[in-house]
């Protein structure tokens, strides 16, 4: 057992393994740029670890010109095991200033003394971000993506609601997760290899349509988990699923080659398929969405000088501003912060009228997902061992 394993419980490692696939896929979303803007930095360069969606096209010049700090963006996996390994065993705690990953990681990061609480008073843009109070404040489900035991540890950089993709030329309009299990599309359906996405969406479908007794799709009991997996195995044995996909490229290829007509996936995959000429649609299911948020954390390093810590706060504040938010929205299709829409509209030198309209459209679309609701993704379910073993049972089950 390595150093990290010795410091973590078996439960934490089972949870870590559960997200390895998602993390690997996120890394494939786009190229990362290192040392961007470093030449213009007067104070030095901040080390920023990111899973592949926080890079504004390699252009950090507005941040550097305003603060004197450059940004060295380094790729990091999103899986908890990878993150903890990098920070603990890989020396990342002494290297990285900020890590930007899918939120909900506060428990292992705090318990392993790897991040510090966020002093929101040091972030002028925090109070301008109405999305935080609306979706992520204490007492709301979204708080679990940025907070832990009443304290704020993560700065939300992206919000999104996931559902499934389909090809209307093959299926017509679809508005329910029932399409994933409809025998009309038998052999032309794909699921993600991830129980926190495919499994939780299935649970939402079964609960909403009163096909199973499930109290909370985000945190099921062992018996509820078994019910969901029994249902999926039954469909698998009937030949419903063509493949269980494991990477971003694989999922996009399944759509562009029209190997599947209905697929549990992320919206950026639909964007990618459209760019290749395929009229894929991301569904608005009547059961609701799988909701989630990304969070940027300041890595705990007692040796970090005060001016460097201020630089880390300046970077977090920059990620809450309008220019950065609009850039990430256009690049990834995600909702970022309320200032993004106004900035893009008011700054024709940075964004064309068409781009500003697209930023507004994407924000409106994602906000409508949150209004519809659904289930917040749980990165850390109570009975993770059962989740993991039951998902393994599903994957091992024979297909027709």
Coordinates of C-alpha atoms in Angstrom, one line a residue:
X1 CA 0.0 0.0 0.0
X2 CA 1.5 3.4 -1.0
X3 CA 1.6 6.5 1.1
X4 CA -1.7 7.8 0.0
X5 CA -3.5 4.5 0.6
X6 CA -2.0 4.3 4.0
X7 CA -3.6 7.7 4.9
X8 CA -6.9 7.1 3.3
X9 CA -9.6 4.7 4.2
X10 CA -10.7 1.8 2.0
X11 CA -14.0 3.6 1.6
X12 CA -12.3 6.7 0.2
X13 CA -10.3 4.7 -2.2
X14 CA -13.5 2.9 -3.5
X15 CA -15.0 6.3 -4.0
X16 CA -11.9 7.5 -5.8
X17 CA -12.0 4.6 -8.2
X18 CA -15.6 5.4 -9.0
X19 CA -14.7 8.6 -10.6
X20 CA -11.6 7.6 -12.5
X21 CA -13.4 7.2 -15.7
X22 CA -15.1 10.7 -15.6
X23 CA -11.8 12.3 -14.8
X24 CA -10.0 10.6 -17.6
X25 CA -12.7 11.8 -20.0
X26 CA -12.6 15.3 -18.8
X27 CA -8.9 15.5 -19.5
X28 CA -9.7 14.9 -23.1
X29 CA -12.0 17.9 -23.5
X30 CA -9.4 20.2 -24.9
X31 CA -5.8 21.2 -25.0
X32 CA -4.2 22.9 -22.0
X33 CA -1.8 25.7 -22.3
X34 CA 1.2 26.1 -19.9
X35 CA 3.0 29.3 -18.9
X36 CA 0.5 31.4 -20.7
X37 CA 1.1 35.0 -19.9
X38 CA 4.1 34.2 -17.8
X39 CA 6.4 36.5 -19.7
X40 CA 4.2 39.6 -18.7
X41 CA 4.1 38.6 -15.1
X42 CA 6.0 40.9 -12.7
X43 CA 5.2 39.2 -9.4
X44 CA 5.7 35.6 -10.5
X45 CA 3.6 32.8 -11.7
X46 CA 0.7 31.0 -9.9
X47 CA 0.4 27.3 -10.4
X48 CA -3.1 26.4 -11.4
X49 CA -4.1 22.7 -11.7
X50 CA -7.2 22.2 -13.8
X51 CA -9.1 19.2 -15.2
X52 CA -9.5 20.6 -18.7
X53 CA -12.4 23.0 -18.7
X54 CA -11.0 26.1 -16.9
X55 CA -8.6 27.3 -19.5
X56 CA -9.8 30.4 -21.3
X57 CA -8.2 29.6 -24.6
X58 CA -4.7 30.1 -23.1
X59 CA -5.2 33.8 -22.7
X60 CA -4.6 35.0 -19.1
X61 CA -3.4 38.4 -20.2
X62 CA -6.3 40.3 -18.6
X63 CA -5.5 38.7 -15.2
X64 CA -1.7 39.2 -15.6
X65 CA -2.1 42.8 -16.7
X66 CA -4.3 43.6 -13.7
X67 CA -2.4 41.7 -11.0
X68 CA 1.1 41.2 -12.2
X69 CA 0.8 37.4 -11.8
X70 CA 1.2 34.9 -14.6
X71 CA -0.6 31.6 -14.6
X72 CA 1.0 28.2 -15.2
X73 CA -1.9 25.9 -16.1
X74 CA -1.2 22.2 -15.4
X75 CA -3.5 19.3 -16.3
X76 CA -4.8 17.3 -13.4
X77 CA -7.2 14.3 -13.3
X78 CA -10.6 14.7 -11.8
X79 CA -10.7 11.4 -10.0
X80 CA -10.3 11.8 -6.2
X81 CA -7.6 9.2 -6.2
X82 CA -5.6 11.2 -8.8
X83 CA -6.1 14.5 -7.0
X84 CA -5.2 13.1 -3.6
X85 CA -2.2 11.3 -5.0
X86 CA -0.9 14.4 -6.7
X87 CA -1.4 16.6 -3.6
X88 CA -0.1 14.1 -1.0
X89 CA 2.4 11.7 -2.6
X90 CA 3.2 13.8 -5.6
X91 CA 4.3 16.9 -3.8
X92 CA 1.5 18.9 -5.3
X93 CA 0.6 20.5 -1.9
X94 CA 3.9 22.5 -2.2
X95 CA 3.5 23.2 -5.9
X96 CA -0.1 24.1 -6.7
X97 CA -1.7 27.3 -5.6
X98 CA -5.2 26.6 -6.9
X99 CA -7.0 23.4 -8.1
X100 CA -10.1 23.6 -10.3
X101 CA -12.1 20.3 -10.3
X102 CA -15.7 19.1 -10.1
X103 CA -16.9 20.1 -6.6
X104 CA -18.0 17.9 -3.8
X105 CA -14.5 16.9 -2.8
X106 CA -14.3 18.9 0.4
X107 CA -14.5 16.0 2.8
X108 CA -11.3 14.1 1.7
X109 CA -9.5 17.4 1.0
X110 CA -10.3 18.9 4.4
X111 CA -9.7 15.7 6.3
X112 CA -6.3 15.3 4.7
X113 CA -5.4 18.9 5.4
X114 CA -5.1 19.8 1.7
X115 CA -7.2 23.0 1.3
X116 CA -8.0 26.1 3.2
X117 CA -11.4 27.7 3.9
X118 CA -12.2 30.6 1.5
X119 CA -12.5 34.1 3.0
X120 CA -15.2 35.3 0.7
X121 CA -14.6 38.9 1.9
X122 CA -11.4 38.7 -0.2
X123 CA -13.3 38.1 -3.4
X124 CA -15.0 41.3 -4.6
X125 CA -16.9 39.3 -7.3
X126 CA -18.3 36.8 -4.8
X127 CA -21.2 39.2 -3.8
X128 CA -21.9 39.9 -7.4
X129 CA -22.5 36.3 -8.2
X130 CA -26.2 35.8 -7.7
X131 CA -25.9 32.1 -8.8
X132 CA -24.1 31.3 -5.6
X133 CA -27.0 32.5 -3.3
X134 CA -29.5 31.1 -5.7
X135 CA -28.1 27.6 -6.2
X136 CA -25.1 27.0 -3.8
X137 CA -25.8 28.7 -0.5
X138 CA -25.9 27.0 2.8
X139 CA -28.9 24.7 3.2
X140 CA -29.3 24.1 -0.5
X141 CA -28.2 20.9 -2.2
X142 CA -25.6 22.7 -4.3
X143 CA -23.8 23.7 -1.1
X144 CA -22.3 20.2 -1.0
X145 CA -20.2 21.2 -4.1
X146 CA -18.4 24.1 -2.3
X147 CA -18.9 23.7 1.4
X148 CA -18.2 21.4 4.3
X149 CA -19.4 21.5 7.9
X150 CA -20.7 25.1 7.4
X151 CA -17.5 26.5 5.8
X152 CA -16.8 27.6 2.2
X153 CA -13.9 25.8 0.6
X154 CA -14.6 26.0 -3.1
X155 CA -15.3 28.9 -5.5
X156 CA -17.9 27.8 -8.0
X157 CA -16.7 28.3 -11.6
X158 CA -19.2 26.3 -13.6
X159 CA -22.8 25.1 -13.1
X160 CA -24.5 22.5 -15.4
X161 CA -27.3 20.0 -15.7
X162 CA -26.8 16.8 -17.5
X163 CA -29.3 14.5 -19.3
X164 CA -28.9 12.4 -22.5
X165 CA -28.3 13.0 -26.2
X166 CA -30.3 11.6 -29.1
X167 CA -30.5 11.8 -32.9
X168 CA -34.0 13.1 -33.9
X169 CA -33.5 11.9 -37.4
X170 CA -33.7 8.4 -36.0
X171 CA -35.9 8.8 -33.0
X172 CA -38.0 11.9 -33.4
X173 CA -38.3 14.2 -30.3
X174 CA -37.6 12.6 -26.9
X175 CA -38.3 14.0 -23.5
X176 CA -37.8 11.2 -21.0
X177 CA -35.0 9.0 -19.7
X178 CA -37.4 6.2 -20.7
X179 CA -35.8 6.5 -24.1
X180 CA -32.6 4.9 -22.7
X181 CA -34.7 1.8 -21.9
X182 CA -37.2 1.8 -24.8
X183 CA -37.1 -1.5 -26.7
X184 CA -37.6 0.5 -29.9
X185 CA -34.0 1.6 -29.6
X186 CA -32.7 -1.8 -28.5
X187 CA -29.0 -2.1 -29.5
X188 CA -28.7 1.6 -30.2
X189 CA -28.3 3.0 -26.7
X190 CA -25.1 3.7 -24.8
X191 CA -24.5 4.5 -21.1
X192 CA -21.6 6.1 -19.4
X193 CA -19.4 3.8 -17.2
X194 CA -20.2 5.8 -14.1
X195 CA -22.8 4.9 -11.4
X196 CA -22.9 8.5 -10.2
X197 CA -24.2 9.6 -13.7
X198 CA -25.9 6.6 -15.4
X199 CA -26.9 5.0 -12.2
X200 CA -28.2 8.2 -10.6
X201 CA -30.2 9.2 -13.8
X202 CA -31.7 5.7 -13.8
X203 CA -32.7 6.1 -10.2
X204 CA -34.3 9.5 -11.0
X205 CA -36.2 7.9 -13.9
X206 CA -37.5 4.9 -11.8
X207 CA -38.5 7.2 -8.8
X208 CA -40.2 9.9 -10.9
X209 CA -42.2 7.4 -12.9
X210 CA -43.1 5.4 -9.7
X211 CA -41.4 2.3 -11.1
X212 CA -39.4 1.7 -7.9
X213 CA -39.4 3.0 -4.3
X214 CA -36.4 5.3 -4.0
X215 CA -36.4 8.0 -1.4
X216 CA -33.3 10.0 -2.7
X217 CA -31.6 9.1 -6.1
X218 CA -28.6 11.1 -4.9
X219 CA -27.9 8.9 -1.8
X220 CA -29.6 5.5 -2.1
X221 CA -29.8 2.8 0.5
X222 CA -28.1 -0.6 -0.4
X223 CA -31.6 -2.0 -1.2
X224 CA -32.4 0.9 -3.5
X225 CA -29.0 0.6 -5.2
X226 CA -29.7 -3.1 -5.8
X227 CA -33.1 -2.3 -7.3
X228 CA -31.6 0.1 -9.8
X229 CA -28.9 -2.3 -10.8
X230 CA -31.3 -5.2 -11.2
X231 CA -33.3 -3.1 -13.6
X232 CA -30.2 -2.2 -15.6
X233 CA -29.1 -5.8 -15.7
X234 CA -32.5 -6.9 -17.0
X235 CA -32.2 -4.3 -19.8
X236 CA -28.7 -5.3 -20.6
X237 CA -29.7 -9.0 -20.9
X238 CA -32.4 -7.9 -23.3
X239 CA -29.7 -6.3 -25.5
X240 CA -30.7 -2.7 -24.9
X241 CA -27.2 -1.3 -24.6
X242 CA -24.8 -1.3 -27.5
X243 CA -21.8 -0.2 -25.3
X244 CA -20.9 1.3 -21.9
X245 CA -18.6 4.2 -23.0
X246 CA -15.6 5.3 -21.1
X247 CA -14.1 8.4 -22.9
X248 CA -15.1 11.7 -24.4
X249 CA -13.9 10.8 -27.8
X250 CA -15.7 7.4 -27.8
X251 CA -19.0 9.0 -26.9
X252 CA -18.7 11.6 -29.6
X253 CA -17.7 8.9 -32.2
X254 CA -20.8 6.9 -31.2
X255 CA -23.0 9.8 -32.2
X256 CA -21.1 11.0 -35.3
X257 CA -21.0 7.5 -36.7
X258 CA -24.6 7.0 -35.8
X259 CA -23.8 3.8 -34.0
X260 CA -26.2 4.8 -31.2
X261 CA -29.4 6.9 -31.4
X262 CA -29.8 7.6 -27.6
X263 CA -26.9 8.1 -25.2
X264 CA -26.4 9.0 -21.6
X265 CA -23.7 11.7 -21.8
X266 CA -22.5 15.3 -21.2
X267 CA -23.7 18.3 -23.3
X268 CA -20.2 19.2 -24.6
X269 CA -20.4 15.9 -26.5
X270 CA -23.4 17.1 -28.3
X271 CA -21.6 20.4 -29.1
X272 CA -18.7 18.3 -30.5
X273 CA -21.0 16.1 -32.6
X274 CA -22.7 19.2 -34.1
X275 CA -19.4 20.6 -35.1
X276 CA -18.9 17.4 -37.1
X277 CA -22.2 17.9 -38.9
X278 CA -24.5 15.6 -36.8
X279 CA -27.8 17.1 -35.7
X280 CA -27.6 15.7 -32.2
X281 CA -29.9 17.1 -29.5
X282 CA -29.4 17.3 -25.7
X283 CA -32.7 16.2 -24.2
X284 CA -34.8 18.2 -21.7
X285 CA -36.2 15.2 -19.7
X286 CA -39.5 15.6 -17.9
X287 CA -37.9 13.9 -14.9
X288 CA -35.3 16.7 -14.6
X289 CA -31.5 16.9 -14.8
X290 CA -28.4 15.6 -13.0
X291 CA -27.2 18.9 -11.6
X292 CA -23.6 19.7 -10.6
X293 CA -20.9 22.4 -10.1
X294 CA -17.2 22.8 -10.5
X295 CA -15.2 24.4 -7.6
X296 CA -11.7 26.0 -7.4
X297 CA -9.9 25.4 -4.1
X298 CA -6.8 27.1 -2.6
X299 CA -4.3 24.4 -1.8
X300 CA -3.0 24.5 1.8
X301 CA 0.6 25.4 1.9
X302 CA 1.9 27.0 5.2
X303 CA 5.1 28.1 3.4
X304 CA 3.2 30.2 0.8
X305 CA 4.0 33.9 1.3
X306 CA 1.2 36.3 2.0
X307 CA 1.5 38.1 -1.4
X308 CA 1.3 34.8 -3.2
X309 CA -1.8 33.8 -1.3
X310 CA -3.3 37.2 -2.3
X311 CA -2.4 36.3 -5.9
X312 CA -4.4 33.0 -5.5
X313 CA -7.4 35.0 -4.2
X314 CA -7.0 37.4 -7.1
X315 CA -7.1 34.4 -9.5
X316 CA -10.3 33.1 -7.9
X317 CA -11.8 36.5 -8.1
X318 CA -10.9 36.7 -11.8
X319 CA -12.6 33.4 -12.4
X320 CA -15.8 35.0 -11.1
X321 CA -15.7 38.0 -13.4
X322 CA -17.5 38.6 -16.7
X323 CA -14.7 38.2 -19.2
X324 CA -13.5 34.8 -17.9
X325 CA -17.1 33.6 -17.4
X326 CA -18.1 34.5 -21.0
X327 CA -15.0 32.8 -22.4
X328 CA -15.6 29.5 -20.6
X329 CA -19.3 29.6 -21.5
X330 CA -18.5 29.9 -25.2
X331 CA -15.7 27.3 -25.1
X332 CA -17.6 24.7 -23.0
X333 CA -21.3 25.5 -23.1
X334 CA -21.5 25.8 -19.3
X335 CA -23.1 28.5 -17.2
X336 CA -20.5 30.4 -15.2
X337 CA -21.5 33.6 -13.5
X338 CA -24.1 36.3 -14.0
X339 CA -21.5 39.0 -15.1
X340 CA -20.6 36.9 -18.1
X341 CA -23.8 37.8 -20.0
X342 CA -23.6 41.5 -19.4
X343 CA -19.9 41.7 -20.1
X344 CA -20.1 39.9 -23.4
X345 CA -23.0 42.2 -24.5
X346 CA -21.2 45.4 -23.4
X347 CA -17.7 44.7 -24.8
X348 CA -17.9 44.3 -28.5
X349 CA -14.1 44.4 -28.7
X350 CA -13.9 41.1 -26.8
X351 CA -17.1 39.4 -28.0
X352 CA -19.0 39.7 -31.2
X353 CA -22.8 40.3 -31.1
X354 CA -23.3 36.7 -32.1
X355 CA -21.0 35.5 -29.3
X356 CA -22.7 37.7 -26.8
X357 CA -26.1 36.3 -27.9
X358 CA -24.7 32.7 -27.6
X359 CA -23.4 33.4 -24.0
X360 CA -26.9 34.7 -23.1
X361 CA -28.6 31.7 -24.7
X362 CA -26.4 29.1 -22.9
X363 CA -27.0 30.8 -19.5
X364 CA -30.7 30.9 -20.1
X365 CA -30.7 27.3 -21.1
X366 CA -28.8 26.1 -18.1
X367 CA -30.8 28.3 -15.7
X368 CA -33.9 26.6 -17.1
X369 CA -32.4 23.2 -16.2
X370 CA -32.0 24.3 -12.6
X371 CA -35.6 25.6 -12.5
X372 CA -36.8 22.3 -13.8
X373 CA -34.7 20.5 -11.1
X374 CA -33.9 16.8 -10.9
X375 CA -31.2 15.4 -8.7
X376 CA -27.8 16.8 -7.6
X377 CA -25.0 14.5 -8.5
X378 CA -23.4 12.9 -5.4
X379 CA -19.6 12.6 -5.6
X380 CA -19.5 11.0 -2.1
X381 CA -22.6 8.7 -1.4
X382 CA -23.0 7.2 2.0
X383 CA -23.0 3.6 0.8
X384 CA -20.2 3.9 -1.8
X385 CA -19.0 0.3 -1.3
X386 CA -22.4 -1.0 -2.3
X387 CA -22.6 1.5 -5.2
X388 CA -19.2 0.2 -6.4
X389 CA -19.9 -3.5 -6.0
X390 CA -23.4 -3.3 -7.6
X391 CA -22.0 -1.3 -10.6
X392 CA -19.4 -4.0 -11.0
X393 CA -22.2 -6.6 -11.0
X394 CA -24.0 -4.6 -13.8
X395 CA -20.8 -4.4 -15.9
X396 CA -20.1 -8.1 -15.4
X397 CA -23.7 -9.2 -16.4
X398 CA -24.0 -10.8 -19.8
X399 CA -25.5 -9.0 -22.7
X400 CA -27.8 -10.6 -25.3

